[in-house]
CSV table of C-alpha atoms in Angstrom, one decimal:
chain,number,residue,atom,x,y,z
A,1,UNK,CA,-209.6,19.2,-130.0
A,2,UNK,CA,-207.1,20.5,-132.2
A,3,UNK,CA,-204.4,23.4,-132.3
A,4,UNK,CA,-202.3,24.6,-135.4
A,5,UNK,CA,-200.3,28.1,-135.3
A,6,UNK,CA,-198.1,29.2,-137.1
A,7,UNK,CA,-196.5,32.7,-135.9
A,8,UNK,CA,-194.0,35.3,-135.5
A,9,UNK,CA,-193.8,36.5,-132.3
A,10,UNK,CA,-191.8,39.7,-130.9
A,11,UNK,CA,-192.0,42.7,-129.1
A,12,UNK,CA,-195.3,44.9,-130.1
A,13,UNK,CA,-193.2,47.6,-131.2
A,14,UNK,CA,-191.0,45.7,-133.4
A,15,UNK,CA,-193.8,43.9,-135.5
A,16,UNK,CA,-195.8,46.9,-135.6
A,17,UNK,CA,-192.6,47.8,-137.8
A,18,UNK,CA,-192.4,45.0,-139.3
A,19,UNK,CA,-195.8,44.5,-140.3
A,20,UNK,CA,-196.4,47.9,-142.0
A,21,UNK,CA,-193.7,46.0,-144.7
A,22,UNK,CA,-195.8,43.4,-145.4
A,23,UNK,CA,-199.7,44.3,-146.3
A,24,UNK,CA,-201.3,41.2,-145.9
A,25,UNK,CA,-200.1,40.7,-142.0
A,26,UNK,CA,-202.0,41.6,-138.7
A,27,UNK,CA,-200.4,42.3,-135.6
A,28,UNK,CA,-201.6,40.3,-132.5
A,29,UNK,CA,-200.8,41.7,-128.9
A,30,UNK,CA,-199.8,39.3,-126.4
A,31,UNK,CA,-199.3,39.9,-122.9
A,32,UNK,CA,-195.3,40.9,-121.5
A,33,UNK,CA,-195.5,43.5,-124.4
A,34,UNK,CA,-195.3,40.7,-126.9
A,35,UNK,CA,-197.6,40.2,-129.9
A,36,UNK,CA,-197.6,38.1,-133.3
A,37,UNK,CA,-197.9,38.3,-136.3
A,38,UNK,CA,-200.2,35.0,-137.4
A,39,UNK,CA,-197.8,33.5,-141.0
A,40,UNK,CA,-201.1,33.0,-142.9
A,41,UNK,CA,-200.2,31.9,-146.8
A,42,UNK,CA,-200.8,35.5,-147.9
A,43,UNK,CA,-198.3,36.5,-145.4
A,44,UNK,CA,-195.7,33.6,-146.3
A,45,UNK,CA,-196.0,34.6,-150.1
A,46,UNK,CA,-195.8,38.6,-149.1
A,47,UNK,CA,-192.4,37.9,-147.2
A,48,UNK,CA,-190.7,35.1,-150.2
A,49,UNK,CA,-188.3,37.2,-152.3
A,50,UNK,CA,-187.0,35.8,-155.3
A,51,UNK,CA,-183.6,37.0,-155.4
A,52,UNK,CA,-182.7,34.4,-158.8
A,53,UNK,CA,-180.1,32.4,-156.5
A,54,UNK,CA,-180.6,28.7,-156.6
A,55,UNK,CA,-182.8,27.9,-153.1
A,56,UNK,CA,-181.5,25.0,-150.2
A,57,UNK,CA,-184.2,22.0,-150.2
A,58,UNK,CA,-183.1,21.6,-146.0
A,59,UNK,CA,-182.8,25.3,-144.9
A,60,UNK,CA,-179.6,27.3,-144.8
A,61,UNK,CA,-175.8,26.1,-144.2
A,62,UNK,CA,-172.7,26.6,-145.7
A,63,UNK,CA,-173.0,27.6,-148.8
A,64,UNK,CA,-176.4,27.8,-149.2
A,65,UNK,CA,-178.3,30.7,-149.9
A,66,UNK,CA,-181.4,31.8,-147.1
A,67,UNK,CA,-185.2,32.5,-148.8
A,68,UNK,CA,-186.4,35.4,-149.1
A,69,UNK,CA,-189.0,34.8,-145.6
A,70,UNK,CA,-185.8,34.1,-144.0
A,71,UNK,CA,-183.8,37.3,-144.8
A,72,UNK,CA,-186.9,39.3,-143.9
A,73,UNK,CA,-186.4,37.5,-139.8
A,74,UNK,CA,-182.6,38.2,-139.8
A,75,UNK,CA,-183.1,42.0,-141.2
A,76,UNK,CA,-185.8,42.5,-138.8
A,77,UNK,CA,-184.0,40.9,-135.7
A,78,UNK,CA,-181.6,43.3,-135.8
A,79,UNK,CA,-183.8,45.5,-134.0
A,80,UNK,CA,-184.9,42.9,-131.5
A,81,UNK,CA,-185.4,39.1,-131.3
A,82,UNK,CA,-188.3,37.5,-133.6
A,83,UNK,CA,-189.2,33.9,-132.9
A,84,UNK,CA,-190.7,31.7,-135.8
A,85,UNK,CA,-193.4,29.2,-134.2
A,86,UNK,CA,-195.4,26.1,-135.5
A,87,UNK,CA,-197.8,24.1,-133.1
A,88,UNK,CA,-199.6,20.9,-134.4
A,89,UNK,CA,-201.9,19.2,-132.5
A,90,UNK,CA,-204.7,17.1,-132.4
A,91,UNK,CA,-206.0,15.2,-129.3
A,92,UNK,CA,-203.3,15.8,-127.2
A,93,UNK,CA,-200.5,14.7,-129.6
A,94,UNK,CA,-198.7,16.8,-132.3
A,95,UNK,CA,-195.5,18.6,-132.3
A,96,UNK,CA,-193.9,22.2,-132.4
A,97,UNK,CA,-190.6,24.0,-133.9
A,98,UNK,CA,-189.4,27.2,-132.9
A,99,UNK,CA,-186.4,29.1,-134.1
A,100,UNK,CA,-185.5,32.7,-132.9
A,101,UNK,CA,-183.4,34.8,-135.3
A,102,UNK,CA,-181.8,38.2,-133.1
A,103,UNK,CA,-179.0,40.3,-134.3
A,104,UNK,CA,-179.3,39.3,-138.3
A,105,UNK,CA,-178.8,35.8,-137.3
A,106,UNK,CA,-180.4,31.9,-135.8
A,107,UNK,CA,-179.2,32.0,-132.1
A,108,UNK,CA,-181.9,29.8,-131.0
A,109,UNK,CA,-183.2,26.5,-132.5
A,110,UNK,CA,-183.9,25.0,-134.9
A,111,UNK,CA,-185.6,23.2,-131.7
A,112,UNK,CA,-188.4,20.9,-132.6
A,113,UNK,CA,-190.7,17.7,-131.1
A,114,UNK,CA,-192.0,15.0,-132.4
A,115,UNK,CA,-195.6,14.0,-132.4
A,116,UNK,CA,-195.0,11.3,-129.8
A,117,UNK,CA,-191.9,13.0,-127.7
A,118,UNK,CA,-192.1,13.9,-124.4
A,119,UNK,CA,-191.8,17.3,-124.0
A,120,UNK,CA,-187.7,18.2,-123.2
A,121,UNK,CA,-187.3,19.4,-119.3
A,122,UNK,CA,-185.7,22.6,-120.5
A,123,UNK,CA,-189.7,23.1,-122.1
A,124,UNK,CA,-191.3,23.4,-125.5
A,125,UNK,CA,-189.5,24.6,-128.1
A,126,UNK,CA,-192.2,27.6,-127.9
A,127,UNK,CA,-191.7,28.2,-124.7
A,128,UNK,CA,-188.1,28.2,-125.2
A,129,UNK,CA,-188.7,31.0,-127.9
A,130,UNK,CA,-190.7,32.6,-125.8
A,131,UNK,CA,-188.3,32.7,-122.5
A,132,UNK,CA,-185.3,33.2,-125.3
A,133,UNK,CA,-187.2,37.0,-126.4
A,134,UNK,CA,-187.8,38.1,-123.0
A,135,UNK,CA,-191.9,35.9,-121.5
A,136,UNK,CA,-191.3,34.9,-118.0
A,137,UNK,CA,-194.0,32.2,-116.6
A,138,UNK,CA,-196.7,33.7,-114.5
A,139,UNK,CA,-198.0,32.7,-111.1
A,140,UNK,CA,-200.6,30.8,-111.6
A,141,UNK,CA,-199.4,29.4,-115.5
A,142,UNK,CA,-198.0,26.8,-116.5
A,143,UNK,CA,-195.7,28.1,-118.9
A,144,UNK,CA,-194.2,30.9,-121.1
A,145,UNK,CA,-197.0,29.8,-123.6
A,146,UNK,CA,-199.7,30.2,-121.1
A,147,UNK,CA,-198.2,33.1,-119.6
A,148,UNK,CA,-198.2,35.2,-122.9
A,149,UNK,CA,-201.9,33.9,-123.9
A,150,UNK,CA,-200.9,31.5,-126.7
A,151,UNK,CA,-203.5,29.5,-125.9
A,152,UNK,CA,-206.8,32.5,-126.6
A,153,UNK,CA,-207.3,31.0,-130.4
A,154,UNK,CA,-206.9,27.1,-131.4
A,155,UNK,CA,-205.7,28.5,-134.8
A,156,UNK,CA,-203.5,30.6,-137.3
A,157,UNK,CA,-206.6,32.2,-139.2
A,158,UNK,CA,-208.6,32.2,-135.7
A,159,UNK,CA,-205.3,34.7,-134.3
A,160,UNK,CA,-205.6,36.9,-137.9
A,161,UNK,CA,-209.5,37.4,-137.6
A,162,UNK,CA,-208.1,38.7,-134.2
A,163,UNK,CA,-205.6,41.0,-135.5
């Protein structure tokens, strides 16, 4: 069985916001007042912004100049914490990366697993995200993940035909 997601993930209120900026995106509620906003390709196009400046091949660093999807989480975060998810999996193996952006800027992550990696005792990167923006574990779950119902669709487009 397999799982892929990729996701923005915030307070409801704040990607309700953020959303009505971006047609082609669908807000998702979660549970702990979270939702998400499944990062289907006509969402990832809808957030680039071609700004002419030349564009890092690795992701920002000194000198280098953020993408356009980028500068959408930091404006955005100023107004509350946005995480940026990927799961992978297939059979039990796969990996995730999580990076949360709050007040214009990264201060989480990059965190990220590889497809054979034990997952770190400090938890997921996900779950890391997700306890980093305010999801506590539930009695009874086995993680932030679980807790905030990450688990309800196997997919990115199975969370948009939710939204």
């Amino acid at each position: 069985m397999s799982y892929e997601l990729q996701a923005l993930i915030g307070t409801l209120e704040l990607l309700t916001v953020a959303a009505a900026e971006v047609p082609a995106a669908r807000v998702v509620p979660l549970a702990q007042g979270l939702a998400l906003i499944p990062v289907t390709p006509e969402v990832r196009a809808a957030l680039q912004v071609d700004d002419g400046t030349p564009k890092p091949v690795h992701g920002p660093g000194p000198g280098r100049h953020p993408d356009g999807f980028q500068l959408r989480l930091a404006a955005w975060s100023k107004a509350g914490p946005v995480a940026c998810v990927e799961a992978d999996y297939f059979g039990g193996t796969g990996s995730q990366r999580a990076v949360v952006w709050e007040d214009g800027r990264i201060a989480l992550g990059p965190l990220g697993t590889g497809e054979f990696a034990p997952s770190p005792a400090e938890g997921t990167p996900i779950s890391r995200a997700l306890r980093r923006i305010g999801a506590r574990t539930e009695a009874g779950r086995a993680d932030e993940f679980e807790s905030v119902g990450l688990a309800a669709h196997r997919s990115t487009e199975g969370w948009a035909d939710a939204g």
